[in-house]
Amino acid sequence: MKPIHGIFVALFALLATTAWTAPAHSFGLSGAGIRLGTTDAEDADASLSGGAHLEFEQPGSRVHLMPSVLFWSNSGLSDVNPNFDLYYHFAPAGRVSPYVGAGAAVHMYSADGPGDPGTDLGLNLFGGALFPMGSSRLFAELRYSATDLSQTSLFGGLTFPIAH
């Protein structure tokens, strides 16, 4: 891992420990969704990308836990990456709100990727905006993944509510 990645991981760990206000068992499944967009990986052309996510939240909290799986492929190079992200939205639920977040990922590259083929740990930094739409939420997100093959992605998506 590059030295700058270690600094980002340490900052994320500090953020996560200071933002944690309740035991993990109080977070319940609140939504599931899809995302589509474009990913521009270092030393590769931009490609169509997509994925799915779950959202867990504590009632009344603005902190969400969001495990997800993302995928992109371009010219023989592909990446499947499970993520575990945490994000914070600034406005109360039901209103348009900006959000910021960070998380960890495991990147599993095809035969043409780093390590031929291989896996790589990564750090996710992202931000965007939530747009309420009835009981669902639209979102637009800009995401940076710091790995051996760094990636910048622009996503749009929809999260459907699940009562908990």
PDB file of C-alpha atoms in Angstrom, residues 71-156:
ATOM      1  CA  PHE A  71     -18.369  -3.568 -11.564  1.00  0.00           C
ATOM      2  CA  TRP A  72     -16.736  -2.114 -14.669  1.00  0.00           C
ATOM      3  CA  SER A  73     -15.047  -3.634 -17.702  1.00  0.00           C
ATOM      4  CA  ASN A  74     -13.110  -2.145 -20.607  1.00  0.00           C
ATOM      5  CA  SER A  75     -10.846  -3.680 -23.257  1.00  0.00           C
ATOM      6  CA  GLY A  76     -10.143  -6.884 -21.322  1.00  0.00           C
ATOM      7  CA  LEU A  77      -9.616  -5.138 -17.984  1.00  0.00           C
ATOM      8  CA  SER A  78     -12.392  -5.484 -15.425  1.00  0.00           C
ATOM      9  CA  ASP A  79     -12.885  -4.844 -11.726  1.00  0.00           C
ATOM     10  CA  VAL A  80     -15.418  -6.340  -9.347  1.00  0.00           C
ATOM     11  CA  ASN A  81     -15.235  -4.570  -6.018  1.00  0.00           C
ATOM     12  CA  PRO A  82     -17.202  -5.172  -2.840  1.00  0.00           C
ATOM     13  CA  ASN A  83     -17.270  -2.002  -0.706  1.00  0.00           C
ATOM     14  CA  PHE A  84     -18.166  -1.102   2.847  1.00  0.00           C
ATOM     15  CA  ASP A  85     -18.895   2.621   3.052  1.00  0.00           C
ATOM     16  CA  LEU A  86     -20.183   5.031   5.661  1.00  0.00           C
ATOM     17  CA  TYR A  87     -21.802   8.324   4.672  1.00  0.00           C
ATOM     18  CA  TYR A  88     -23.339  11.336   6.392  1.00  0.00           C
ATOM     19  CA  HIS A  89     -26.145  13.467   4.892  1.00  0.00           C
ATOM     20  CA  PHE A  90     -26.464  17.067   6.052  1.00  0.00           C
ATOM     21  CA  ALA A  91     -30.236  17.705   5.808  1.00  0.00           C
ATOM     22  CA  PRO A  92     -33.017  15.746   7.526  1.00  0.00           C
ATOM     23  CA  ALA A  93     -34.525  12.747   5.718  1.00  0.00           C
ATOM     24  CA  GLY A  94     -37.109  13.679   3.094  1.00  0.00           C
ATOM     25  CA  ARG A  95     -35.254  16.820   1.940  1.00  0.00           C
ATOM     26  CA  VAL A  96     -32.674  17.412  -0.774  1.00  0.00           C
ATOM     27  CA  SER A  97     -29.341  16.913   0.940  1.00  0.00           C
ATOM     28  CA  PRO A  98     -25.642  16.861   0.119  1.00  0.00           C
ATOM     29  CA  TYR A  99     -23.642  13.986   1.600  1.00  0.00           C
ATOM     30  CA  VAL A 100     -20.022  12.913   2.090  1.00  0.00           C
ATOM     31  CA  GLY A 101     -18.551   9.541   2.871  1.00  0.00           C
ATOM     32  CA  ALA A 102     -15.599   7.196   2.982  1.00  0.00           C
ATOM     33  CA  GLY A 103     -15.083   3.474   3.012  1.00  0.00           C
ATOM     34  CA  ALA A 104     -12.966   0.463   2.222  1.00  0.00           C
ATOM     35  CA  ALA A 105     -12.995  -1.780  -0.838  1.00  0.00           C
ATOM     36  CA  VAL A 106     -11.489  -4.963  -2.208  1.00  0.00           C
ATOM     37  CA  HIS A 107     -10.758  -4.681  -5.946  1.00  0.00           C
ATOM     38  CA  MET A 108     -10.644  -7.978  -7.826  1.00  0.00           C
ATOM     39  CA  TYR A 109      -9.096  -7.346 -11.241  1.00  0.00           C
ATOM     40  CA  SER A 110      -9.193  -9.474 -14.364  1.00  0.00           C
ATOM     41  CA  ALA A 111      -6.097 -11.035 -15.906  1.00  0.00           C
ATOM     42  CA  ASP A 112      -4.960  -7.679 -17.350  1.00  0.00           C
ATOM     43  CA  GLY A 113      -5.094  -5.865 -13.998  1.00  0.00           C
ATOM     44  CA  PRO A 114      -2.408  -5.085 -11.438  1.00  0.00           C
ATOM     45  CA  GLY A 115      -0.870  -8.277 -10.108  1.00  0.00           C
ATOM     46  CA  ASP A 116      -2.044 -10.251 -13.198  1.00  0.00           C
ATOM     47  CA  PRO A 117      -4.807 -11.088 -11.976  1.00  0.00           C
ATOM     48  CA  GLY A 118      -4.991  -9.863  -8.479  1.00  0.00           C
ATOM     49  CA  THR A 119      -6.758  -8.217  -5.636  1.00  0.00           C
ATOM     50  CA  ASP A 120      -6.064  -4.853  -4.117  1.00  0.00           C
ATOM     51  CA  LEU A 121      -7.377  -3.058  -1.046  1.00  0.00           C
ATOM     52  CA  GLY A 122      -8.649   0.445  -1.613  1.00  0.00           C
ATOM     53  CA  LEU A 123      -9.988   3.539   0.080  1.00  0.00           C
ATOM     54  CA  ASN A 124     -13.196   5.182  -1.171  1.00  0.00           C
ATOM     55  CA  LEU A 125     -13.889   8.903  -0.835  1.00  0.00           C
ATOM     56  CA  PHE A 126     -17.167  10.213  -2.205  1.00  0.00           C
ATOM     57  CA  GLY A 127     -19.788  12.913  -2.097  1.00  0.00           C
ATOM     58  CA  GLY A 128     -23.043  13.718  -3.767  1.00  0.00           C
ATOM     59  CA  ALA A 129     -26.624  14.781  -3.339  1.00  0.00           C
ATOM     60  CA  LEU A 130     -29.803  12.927  -2.318  1.00  0.00           C
ATOM     61  CA  PHE A 131     -33.115  13.825  -3.979  1.00  0.00           C
ATOM     62  CA  PRO A 132     -36.322  12.494  -2.349  1.00  0.00           C
ATOM     63  CA  MET A 133     -38.832  11.045  -4.805  1.00  0.00           C
ATOM     64  CA  GLY A 134     -41.920   9.815  -2.975  1.00  0.00           C
ATOM     65  CA  SER A 135     -40.709   7.004  -0.757  1.00  0.00           C
ATOM     66  CA  SER A 136     -37.563   6.410  -2.875  1.00  0.00           C
ATOM     67  CA  ARG A 137     -34.426   8.536  -3.249  1.00  0.00           C
ATOM     68  CA  LEU A 138     -32.472   9.482  -6.334  1.00  0.00           C
ATOM     69  CA  PHE A 139     -28.796  10.295  -5.902  1.00  0.00           C
ATOM     70  CA  ALA A 140     -25.876  11.666  -7.887  1.00  0.00           C
ATOM     71  CA  GLU A 141     -22.383  10.813  -6.666  1.00  0.00           C
ATOM     72  CA  LEU A 142     -18.744  11.494  -7.485  1.00  0.00           C
ATOM     73  CA  ARG A 143     -16.435   8.762  -6.117  1.00  0.00           C
ATOM     74  CA  TYR A 144     -12.659   8.344  -5.953  1.00  0.00           C
ATOM     75  CA  SER A 145     -11.098   4.956  -5.177  1.00  0.00           C
ATOM     76  CA  ALA A 146      -7.459   5.074  -4.122  1.00  0.00           C
ATOM     77  CA  THR A 147      -5.861   1.753  -5.134  1.00  0.00           C
ATOM     78  CA  ASP A 148      -2.931   0.568  -7.237  1.00  0.00           C
ATOM     79  CA  LEU A 149      -5.256   1.329 -10.193  1.00  0.00           C
ATOM     80  CA  SER A 150      -6.931   4.525  -8.915  1.00  0.00           C
ATOM     81  CA  GLN A 151     -10.434   5.208 -10.237  1.00  0.00           C
ATOM     82  CA  THR A 152     -12.774   8.176 -10.499  1.00  0.00           C
ATOM     83  CA  SER A 153     -16.472   7.423 -10.993  1.00  0.00           C
ATOM     84  CA  LEU A 154     -19.631   9.424 -11.581  1.00  0.00           C
ATOM     85  CA  PHE A 155     -22.829   7.597 -10.602  1.00  0.00           C
ATOM     86  CA  GLY A 156     -26.539   8.183 -10.592  1.00  0.00           C
TER      87      GLY A 156
END
